[in-house]
Structures are given as C-alpha cells and as structure tokens.
Short mmCIF file of C-alpha atoms and ligand atoms in Angstrom, two decimals:
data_model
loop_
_atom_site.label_atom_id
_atom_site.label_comp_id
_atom_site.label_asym_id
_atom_site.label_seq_id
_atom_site.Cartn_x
_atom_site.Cartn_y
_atom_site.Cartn_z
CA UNK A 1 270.13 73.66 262.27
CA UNK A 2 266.49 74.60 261.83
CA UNK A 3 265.96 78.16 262.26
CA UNK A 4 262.61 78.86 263.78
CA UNK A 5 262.09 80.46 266.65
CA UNK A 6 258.66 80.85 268.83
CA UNK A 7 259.34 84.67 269.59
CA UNK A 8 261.49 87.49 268.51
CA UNK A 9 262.62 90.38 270.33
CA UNK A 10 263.40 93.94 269.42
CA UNK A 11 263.91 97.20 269.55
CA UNK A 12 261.60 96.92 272.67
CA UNK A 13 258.60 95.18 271.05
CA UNK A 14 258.24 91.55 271.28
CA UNK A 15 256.40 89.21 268.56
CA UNK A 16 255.30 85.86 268.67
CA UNK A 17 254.53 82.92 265.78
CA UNK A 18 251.06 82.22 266.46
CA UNK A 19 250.62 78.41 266.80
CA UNK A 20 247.38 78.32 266.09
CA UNK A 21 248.12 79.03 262.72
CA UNK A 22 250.15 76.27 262.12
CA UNK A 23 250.52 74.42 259.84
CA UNK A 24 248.68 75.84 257.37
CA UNK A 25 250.12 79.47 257.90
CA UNK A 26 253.29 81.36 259.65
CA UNK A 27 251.64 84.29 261.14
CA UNK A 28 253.60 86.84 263.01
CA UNK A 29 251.92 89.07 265.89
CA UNK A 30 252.78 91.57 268.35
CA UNK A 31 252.08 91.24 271.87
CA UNK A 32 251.76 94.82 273.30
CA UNK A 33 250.47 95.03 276.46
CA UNK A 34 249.80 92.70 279.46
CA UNK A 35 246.18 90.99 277.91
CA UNK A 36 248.02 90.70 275.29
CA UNK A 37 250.37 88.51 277.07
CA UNK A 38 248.22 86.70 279.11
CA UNK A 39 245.56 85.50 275.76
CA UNK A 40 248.09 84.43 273.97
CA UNK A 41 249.45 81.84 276.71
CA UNK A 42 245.82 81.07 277.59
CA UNK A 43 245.24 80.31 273.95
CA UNK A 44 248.09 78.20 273.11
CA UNK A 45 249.35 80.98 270.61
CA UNK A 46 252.50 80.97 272.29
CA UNK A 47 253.23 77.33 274.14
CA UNK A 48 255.36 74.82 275.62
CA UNK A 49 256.85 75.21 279.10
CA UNK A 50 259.87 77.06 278.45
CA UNK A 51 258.53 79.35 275.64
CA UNK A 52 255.77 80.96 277.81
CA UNK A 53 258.45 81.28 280.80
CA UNK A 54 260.69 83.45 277.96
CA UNK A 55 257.53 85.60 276.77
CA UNK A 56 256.40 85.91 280.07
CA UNK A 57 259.56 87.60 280.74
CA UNK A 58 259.16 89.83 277.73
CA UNK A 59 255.52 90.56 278.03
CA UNK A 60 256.20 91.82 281.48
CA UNK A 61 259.32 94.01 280.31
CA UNK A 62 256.73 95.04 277.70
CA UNK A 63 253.20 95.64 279.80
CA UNK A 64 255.20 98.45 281.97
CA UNK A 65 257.18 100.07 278.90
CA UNK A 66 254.66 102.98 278.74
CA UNK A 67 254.27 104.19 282.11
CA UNK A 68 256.46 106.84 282.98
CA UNK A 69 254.62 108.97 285.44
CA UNK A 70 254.86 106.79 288.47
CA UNK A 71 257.53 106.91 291.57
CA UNK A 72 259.83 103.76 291.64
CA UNK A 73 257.84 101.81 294.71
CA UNK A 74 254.88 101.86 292.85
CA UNK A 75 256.39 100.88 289.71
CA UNK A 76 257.84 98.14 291.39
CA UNK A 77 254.29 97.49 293.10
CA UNK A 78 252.70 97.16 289.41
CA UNK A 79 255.59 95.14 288.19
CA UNK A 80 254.38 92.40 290.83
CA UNK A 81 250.87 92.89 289.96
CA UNK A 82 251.23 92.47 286.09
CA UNK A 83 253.56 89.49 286.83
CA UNK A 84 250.39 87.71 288.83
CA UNK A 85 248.02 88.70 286.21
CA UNK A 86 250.53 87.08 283.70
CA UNK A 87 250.84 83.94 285.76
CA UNK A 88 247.08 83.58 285.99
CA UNK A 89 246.75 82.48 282.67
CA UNK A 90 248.23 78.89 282.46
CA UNK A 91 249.19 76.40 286.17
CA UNK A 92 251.15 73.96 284.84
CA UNK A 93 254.19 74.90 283.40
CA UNK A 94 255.79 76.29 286.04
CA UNK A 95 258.30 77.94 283.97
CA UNK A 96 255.94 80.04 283.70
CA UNK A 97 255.53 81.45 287.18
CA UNK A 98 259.48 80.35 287.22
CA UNK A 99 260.37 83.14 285.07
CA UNK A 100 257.96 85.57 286.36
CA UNK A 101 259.36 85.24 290.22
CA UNK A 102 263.08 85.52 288.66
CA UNK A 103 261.83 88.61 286.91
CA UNK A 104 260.25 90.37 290.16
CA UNK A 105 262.85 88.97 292.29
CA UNK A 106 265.76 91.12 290.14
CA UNK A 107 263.93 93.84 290.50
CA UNK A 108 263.49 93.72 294.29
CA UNK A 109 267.04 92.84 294.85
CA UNK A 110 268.05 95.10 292.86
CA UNK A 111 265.56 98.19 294.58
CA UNK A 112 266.49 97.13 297.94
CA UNK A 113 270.69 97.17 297.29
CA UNK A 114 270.11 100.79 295.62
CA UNK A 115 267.60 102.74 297.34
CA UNK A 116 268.39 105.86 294.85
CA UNK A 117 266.89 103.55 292.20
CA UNK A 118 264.98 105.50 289.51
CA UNK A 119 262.28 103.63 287.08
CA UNK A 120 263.94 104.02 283.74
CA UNK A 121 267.00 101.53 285.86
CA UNK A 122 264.29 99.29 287.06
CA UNK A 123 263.37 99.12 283.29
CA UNK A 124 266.76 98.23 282.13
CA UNK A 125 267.01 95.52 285.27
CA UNK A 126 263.92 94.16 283.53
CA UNK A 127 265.01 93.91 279.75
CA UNK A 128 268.72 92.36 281.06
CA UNK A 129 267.03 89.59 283.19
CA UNK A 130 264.65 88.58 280.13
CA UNK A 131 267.21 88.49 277.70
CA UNK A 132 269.71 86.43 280.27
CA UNK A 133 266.53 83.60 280.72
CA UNK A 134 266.30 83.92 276.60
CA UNK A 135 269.82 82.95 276.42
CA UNK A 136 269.82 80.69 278.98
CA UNK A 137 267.13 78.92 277.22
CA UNK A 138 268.75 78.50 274.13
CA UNK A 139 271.95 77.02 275.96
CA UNK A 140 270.32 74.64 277.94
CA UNK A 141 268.35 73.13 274.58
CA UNK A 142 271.66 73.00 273.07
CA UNK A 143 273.13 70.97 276.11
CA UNK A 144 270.04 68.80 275.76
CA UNK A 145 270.37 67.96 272.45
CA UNK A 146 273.89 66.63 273.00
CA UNK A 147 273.00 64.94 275.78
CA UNK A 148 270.28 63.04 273.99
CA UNK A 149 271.95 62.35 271.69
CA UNK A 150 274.17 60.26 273.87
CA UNK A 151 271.24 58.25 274.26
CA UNK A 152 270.61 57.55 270.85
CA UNK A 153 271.93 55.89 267.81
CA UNK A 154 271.59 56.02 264.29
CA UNK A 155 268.83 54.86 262.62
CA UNK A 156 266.97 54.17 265.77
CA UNK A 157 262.89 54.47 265.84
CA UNK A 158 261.54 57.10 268.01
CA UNK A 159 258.28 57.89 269.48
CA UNK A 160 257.67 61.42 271.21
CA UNK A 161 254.29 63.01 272.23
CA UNK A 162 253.58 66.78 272.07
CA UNK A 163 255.79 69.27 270.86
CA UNK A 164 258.61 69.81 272.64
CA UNK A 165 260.62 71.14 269.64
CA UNK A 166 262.26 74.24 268.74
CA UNK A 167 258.63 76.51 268.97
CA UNK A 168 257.67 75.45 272.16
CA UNK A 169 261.28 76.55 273.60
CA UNK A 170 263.80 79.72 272.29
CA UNK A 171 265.23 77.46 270.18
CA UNK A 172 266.33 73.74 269.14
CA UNK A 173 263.86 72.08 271.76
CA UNK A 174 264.09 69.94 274.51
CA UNK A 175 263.27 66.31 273.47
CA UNK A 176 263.78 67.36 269.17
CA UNK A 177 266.64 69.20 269.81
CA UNK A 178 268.76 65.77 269.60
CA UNK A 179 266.46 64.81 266.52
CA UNK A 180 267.43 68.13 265.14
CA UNK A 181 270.99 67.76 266.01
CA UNK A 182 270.80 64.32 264.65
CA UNK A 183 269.50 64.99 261.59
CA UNK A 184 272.42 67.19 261.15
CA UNK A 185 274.82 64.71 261.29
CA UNK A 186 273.52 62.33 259.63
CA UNK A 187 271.87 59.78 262.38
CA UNK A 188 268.72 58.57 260.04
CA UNK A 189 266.15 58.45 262.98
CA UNK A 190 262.84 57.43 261.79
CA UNK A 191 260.81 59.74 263.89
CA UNK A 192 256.83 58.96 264.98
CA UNK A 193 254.64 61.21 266.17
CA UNK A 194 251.50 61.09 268.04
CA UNK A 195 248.93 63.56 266.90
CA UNK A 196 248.34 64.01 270.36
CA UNK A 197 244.56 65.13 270.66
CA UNK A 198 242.62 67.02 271.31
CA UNK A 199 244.88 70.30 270.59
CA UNK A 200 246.98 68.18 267.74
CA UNK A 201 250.57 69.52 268.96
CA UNK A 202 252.04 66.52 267.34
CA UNK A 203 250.81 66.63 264.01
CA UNK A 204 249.85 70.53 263.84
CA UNK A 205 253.71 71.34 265.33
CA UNK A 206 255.98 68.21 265.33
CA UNK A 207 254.93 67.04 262.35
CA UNK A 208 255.33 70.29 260.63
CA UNK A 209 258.71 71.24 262.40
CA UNK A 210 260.40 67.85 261.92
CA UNK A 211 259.07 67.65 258.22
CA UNK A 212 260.58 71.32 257.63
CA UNK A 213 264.02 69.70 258.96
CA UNK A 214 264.02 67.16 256.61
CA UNK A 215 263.52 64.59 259.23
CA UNK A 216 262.02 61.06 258.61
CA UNK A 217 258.54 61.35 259.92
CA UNK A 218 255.63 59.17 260.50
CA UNK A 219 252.54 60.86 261.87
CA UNK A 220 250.31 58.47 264.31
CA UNK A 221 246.81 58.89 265.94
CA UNK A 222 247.23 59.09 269.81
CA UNK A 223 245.46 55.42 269.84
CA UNK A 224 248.72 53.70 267.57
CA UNK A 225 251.57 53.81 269.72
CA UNK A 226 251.18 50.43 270.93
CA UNK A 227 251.08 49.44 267.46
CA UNK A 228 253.93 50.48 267.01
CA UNK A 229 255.78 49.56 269.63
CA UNK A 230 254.55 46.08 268.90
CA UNK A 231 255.79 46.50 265.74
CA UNK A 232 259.21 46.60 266.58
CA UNK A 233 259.76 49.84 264.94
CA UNK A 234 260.14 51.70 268.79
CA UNK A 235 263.71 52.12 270.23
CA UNK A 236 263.36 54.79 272.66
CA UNK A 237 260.61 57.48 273.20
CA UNK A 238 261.22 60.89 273.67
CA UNK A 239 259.20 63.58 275.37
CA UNK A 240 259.01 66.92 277.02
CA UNK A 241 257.85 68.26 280.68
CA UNK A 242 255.96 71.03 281.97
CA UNK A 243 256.82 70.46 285.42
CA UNK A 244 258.83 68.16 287.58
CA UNK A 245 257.91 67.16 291.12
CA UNK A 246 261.10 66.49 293.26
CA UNK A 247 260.39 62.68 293.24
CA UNK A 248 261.13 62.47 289.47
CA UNK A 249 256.94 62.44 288.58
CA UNK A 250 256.76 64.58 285.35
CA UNK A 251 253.66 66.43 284.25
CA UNK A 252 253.03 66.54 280.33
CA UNK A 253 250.73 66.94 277.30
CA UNK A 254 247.58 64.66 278.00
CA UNK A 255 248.11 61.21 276.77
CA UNK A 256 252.00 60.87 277.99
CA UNK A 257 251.69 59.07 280.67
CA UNK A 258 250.04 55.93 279.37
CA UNK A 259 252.74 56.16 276.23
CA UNK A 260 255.36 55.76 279.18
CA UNK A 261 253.70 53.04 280.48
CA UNK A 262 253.31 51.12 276.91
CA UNK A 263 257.32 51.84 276.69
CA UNK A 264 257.70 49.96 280.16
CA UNK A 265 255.16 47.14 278.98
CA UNK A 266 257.80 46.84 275.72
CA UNK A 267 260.79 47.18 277.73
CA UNK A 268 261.64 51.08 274.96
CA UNK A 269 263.51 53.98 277.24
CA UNK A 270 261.34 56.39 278.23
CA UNK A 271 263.57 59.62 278.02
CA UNK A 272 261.97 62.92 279.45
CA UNK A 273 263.96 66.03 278.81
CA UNK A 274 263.50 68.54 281.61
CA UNK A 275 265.73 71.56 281.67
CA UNK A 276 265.98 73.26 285.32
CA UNK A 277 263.73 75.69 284.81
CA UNK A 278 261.12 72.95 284.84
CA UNK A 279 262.17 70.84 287.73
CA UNK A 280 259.80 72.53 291.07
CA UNK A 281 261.91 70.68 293.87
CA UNK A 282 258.92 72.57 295.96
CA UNK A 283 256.48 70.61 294.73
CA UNK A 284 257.14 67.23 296.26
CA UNK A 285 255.38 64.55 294.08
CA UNK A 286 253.26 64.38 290.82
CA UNK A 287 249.92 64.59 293.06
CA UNK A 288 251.01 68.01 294.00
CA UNK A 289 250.85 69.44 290.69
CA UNK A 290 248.10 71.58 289.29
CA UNK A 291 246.69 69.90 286.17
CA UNK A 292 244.77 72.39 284.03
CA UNK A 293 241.37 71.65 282.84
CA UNK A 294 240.40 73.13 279.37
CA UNK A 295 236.88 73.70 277.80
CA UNK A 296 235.43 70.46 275.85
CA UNK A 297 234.44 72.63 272.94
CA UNK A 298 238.33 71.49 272.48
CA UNK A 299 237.45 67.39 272.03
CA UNK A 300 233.90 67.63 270.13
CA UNK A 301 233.96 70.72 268.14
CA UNK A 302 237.25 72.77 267.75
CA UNK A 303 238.57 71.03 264.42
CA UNK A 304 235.14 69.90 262.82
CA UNK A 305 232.76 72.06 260.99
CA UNK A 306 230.03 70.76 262.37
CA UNK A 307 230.07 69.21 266.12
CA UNK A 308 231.04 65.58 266.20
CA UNK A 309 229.29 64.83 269.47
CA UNK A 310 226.20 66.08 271.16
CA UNK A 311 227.10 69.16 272.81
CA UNK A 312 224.89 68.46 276.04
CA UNK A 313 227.49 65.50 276.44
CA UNK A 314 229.95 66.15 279.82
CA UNK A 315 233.33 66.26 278.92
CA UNK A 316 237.01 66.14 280.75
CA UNK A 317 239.59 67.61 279.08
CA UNK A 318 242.30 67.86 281.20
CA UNK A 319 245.40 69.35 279.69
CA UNK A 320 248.35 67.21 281.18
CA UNK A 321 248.63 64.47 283.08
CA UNK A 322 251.73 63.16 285.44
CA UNK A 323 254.28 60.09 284.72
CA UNK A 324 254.99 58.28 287.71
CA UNK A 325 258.89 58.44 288.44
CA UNK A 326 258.91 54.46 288.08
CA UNK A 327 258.22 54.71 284.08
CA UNK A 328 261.00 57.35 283.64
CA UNK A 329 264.48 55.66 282.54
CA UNK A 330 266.62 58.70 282.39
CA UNK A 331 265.80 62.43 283.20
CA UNK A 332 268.04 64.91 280.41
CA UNK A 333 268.83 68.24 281.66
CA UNK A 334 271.30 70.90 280.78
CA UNK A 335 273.44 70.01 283.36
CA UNK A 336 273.18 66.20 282.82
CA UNK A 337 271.99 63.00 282.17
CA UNK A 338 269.42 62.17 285.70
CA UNK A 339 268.88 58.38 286.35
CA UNK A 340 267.03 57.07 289.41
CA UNK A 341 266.87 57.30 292.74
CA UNK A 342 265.49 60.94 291.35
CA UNK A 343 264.56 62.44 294.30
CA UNK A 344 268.15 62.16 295.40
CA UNK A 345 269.62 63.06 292.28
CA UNK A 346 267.52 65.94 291.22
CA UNK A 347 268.59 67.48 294.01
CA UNK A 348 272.74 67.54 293.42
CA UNK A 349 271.38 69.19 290.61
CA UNK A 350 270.65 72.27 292.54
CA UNK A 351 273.57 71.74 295.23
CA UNK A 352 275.89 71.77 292.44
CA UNK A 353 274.96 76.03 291.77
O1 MRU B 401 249.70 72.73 276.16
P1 MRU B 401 251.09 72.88 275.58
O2 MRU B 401 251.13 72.75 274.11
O3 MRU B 401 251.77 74.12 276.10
O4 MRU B 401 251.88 71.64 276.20
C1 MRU B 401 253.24 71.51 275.88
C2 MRU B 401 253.86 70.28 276.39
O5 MRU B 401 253.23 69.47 277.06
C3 MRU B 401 255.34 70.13 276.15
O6 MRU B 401 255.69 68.79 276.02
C4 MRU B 401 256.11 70.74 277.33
O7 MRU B 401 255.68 72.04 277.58
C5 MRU B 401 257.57 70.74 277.10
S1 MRU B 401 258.05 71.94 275.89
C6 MRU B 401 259.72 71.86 275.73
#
C-alpha cells in the first residue's frame, strides 16, 4: 500500500507535505505555532476534510506547547481561543471544527471531573485525544476502502473529482483508498481524473498519487466527463465529502455536483465516501452549509505567467458546491455501506454508538 502520508508527528513537533508543491516537488515543513496552523489550511498546504481535522488537532496540541507560566483555567481559556482562531481559517469541512470541539471538549471534561488538574495533564489530555482522531482516521479509510471495494469490480472505469486520496486524509483515502486497495490486489481499474479547476487537485494530487501507485490513470479537463461517460468507458464514479447535511446532500470540491448529475443522466453509481467525522446531522440540508468563496486571482492568474483574463473582470470562485441527496446512490462510511432514505439511515449511524 502506498505510503504517503499528509502529516507526520513527533517528538512533539508536527510537519506537513506542502501541497502546493506538488507535483513538481515533496516539500516537508513544520508548523510551529497557531498562524502557522491556520495559513497552511487557509492555503491549501495542508487539505482535504479529514486531513485539516487531524492537523487541527496537532496544531492546537502544538500552539500551547510553550506556555508554561499560566494557571490551568486560563490555559484552558486559551486552549478554546486558539481552537476558534484555528477554525477561522476554512467553513466547510467541518471536520475541521469537528476535531477542534472534540479537542476542547476532552479537555473540559476532563478539568471539570478533576478539579486538582495541573497544565502539564491538560497537555497530555491534548496530545492523547489528537493521536486517538489520527488513528481513528486511518481506521476508518481502511474500512472505506473495503467497503468500496464491495462496490466495485475488476477492470471497471472510474471517474472521481478532487482528491480524496491518501494526502487529503492520515492515510489510504476515502474514495482512492479502494483504488489503492484495488490496485493491490490486482483489480485493473482504469482510473479518470478530472483536473478539477481552478486549484487542479485532480491532476496536481490524484494524478500524481494514483500514478505513484502504479494505478491506470487517465487525466481529464473538468469539461470531459461527459465525454466520457458517453463513451462508455464510466462504470461508477467515486468522490469525497467535506460535509454531509443530515438529508444525505454532500458538499464537495467545485464541479462535483454537476459530475453527479451527468452519472444520473448515464444511469453510472455515484458513490460518495463520507467517514463520520464528516456527516453534521446538525446541519439539516445542503442549503445549510457554508460554501467558501476564494479569491479569483485563483481562476485567471494563479497557474499562468501572465493573466489569462482581464483582471477588472468579476469573478465567483466558490470552493464547493452541494450534491443533492437524489444523485447519491450509496453513501460509504466506516461503519457501512448508507443507501437511501438517508436522512433515516444516517442517523442509525449515530444510534448505533
Ligand atoms: O479544497 P480542498 O482541496 O480541501 O477540497 C477537498 C475536497 O473537496 C475533498 O474531496 C474532500 O475534502 C474529501 S477528502 C477525503
């Protein structure tokens, strides 16, 4: 199984693989303090919904490591203002702000059942719940990969959109973790990605991790998937999420939702591969979710050296957008394989705890 993993823990110091180096170069930095934390999400260094809940984690173990001189309420009191700082930087994902409650939550449960609590305990409270989301991360791709796989057979044509692989989670993926698996044991998928404009996740990250895996890849522009599909050479498509509404609408990387509703126009699966950690059963439908908005600099200028539209133009470049529940044929968590009515069945998800 490919070994590449978005972050790396230790001895107290956490370091990240900056995406935006890739693919051209496999650049390891530091993140030290909170800023540190929160640029790095804002600028896509460190991405996909699961990976920024897992460094957010870190990178708030991390932001309080050097203060010492502080009681343990207002210790505590920082911890839940570097956590909101952190959370500020991307509203999508809500791993994100997922990971960052679970965090300050530990802490507070923890204060509040030992009043005698001292900082340097608080501290180790801290690192354990981190490294317990980290672990649970990397279980839950592994369940999803098997899952998926379920799904699939050999030799089939896939589509997916994004990265959801193995960098934008602790490990394996979420919707490439069964193309991972599969390429393992021998299932032949011929993979296609979109590019997936403007921030090119697809051909910048998929392209580059599925390559690396030795996994039969054809790179598309965004505009080809119905070519493709018409083609023939579509059996299922496969994507990530960044947040799920209770009613089954999933919010992803721009540009997913009208490949969902090509699939349903071609009769292809549409599979979207949502651990728990991404499912927001308090946010009850895909209208409810906060879509970031990035700078246009991002569509007319970021990847040309010279501007390839006039930069008075108005742009929209918002970030995600939200597949209605209806275009969705199967929802693959680490507890299971989801079908429809979702709103119902997301639910036993939880009940089941
Ligand atoms: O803006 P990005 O690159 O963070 O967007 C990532 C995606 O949309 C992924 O598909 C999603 O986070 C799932 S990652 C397992």
């Amino acid at each position: 199984m490919l070994d590449i993993t978005p972050l790396r823990f230790e001895d107290d110091r956490l370091f990240i693989l900056d995406q935006t180096k890739l693919p051209n170069e496999e650049l390891e930095i530091e993140l030290k303090t909170a800023e540190d934390v929160w640029d790095a999400i804002k600028k896509l260094k460190v991405r996909g919904a699961p990976a920024i809940g897992v460094c957010a984690a870190y990178g708030l173990y991390v932001s309080v490591l050097d203060v010492w001189e502080i009681d343990t309420e207002s210790f505590i009191n920082l911890v839940r203002e570097t956590a909101d700082y952190i959370n500020s930087s991307r509203p999508t994902a809500v791993n994100l702000s997922w990971a960052l409650k679970r965090m300050v939550k530990r802490v507070e449960d923890a204060a509040a059942a030992y009043p005698g609590l001292k900082v340097k305990d608080v501290r180790e409270i801290m690192l354990k719940e981190a490294q317990a989301i980290h672990e649970e991360d990397v279980a839950a791709c592994m369940a999803m990969g098997e899952y998926g796989l379920e799904l699939l057979k050999p030799g089939m044509g896939i589509l997916t959109h994004c990265n959801a692989g193995t960098i934008a989670t602790s490990k394996y993926g979420t919707c490439l973790a069964p193309l991972h698996l599969g390429q393992e044991r021998g299932y032949g998928f011929k993979v296609f990605c979109d590019e997936t404009r403007p921030l090119l996740q697809g051909a910048r990250l998929t392209a580059w991790e599925l390559v690396k895996n030795g996994v039969d890849t054809t790179l598309i522009c965004d505009n080809m998937a119905s070519i493709v599909m018409k083609n023939g050479w579509i059996d299922a498509v496969v994507v990530g999420c960044d947040r799920m509404a209770a009613n089954g609408d999933g919010a992803n990387k721009i540009g997913t939702s009208g490949v969902a509703i090509l699939a349903h126009e071609y009769g292809i699966p549409f599979y979207m591969f949502v651990p728990t950690s991404t499912i927001d059963l308090n946010t009850p439908t895909g209208d409810d979710i906060p879509i970031e908005l990035r700078h246009g600099e991002e569509i007319y200028e970021m990847w040309y050296e010279k501007p390839m539209a006039p930069t008075k133009v108005k742009t929209y470049n918002p970030s995600f957008d939200v597949t209605d529940h209806k275009y969705i044929s199967a929802v693959i968590t680490e507890k299971g394989i989801v079908r429809p009515p979702y709103d119902i069945n997301l639910k036993k998800l939880f009940e089941q705890e």
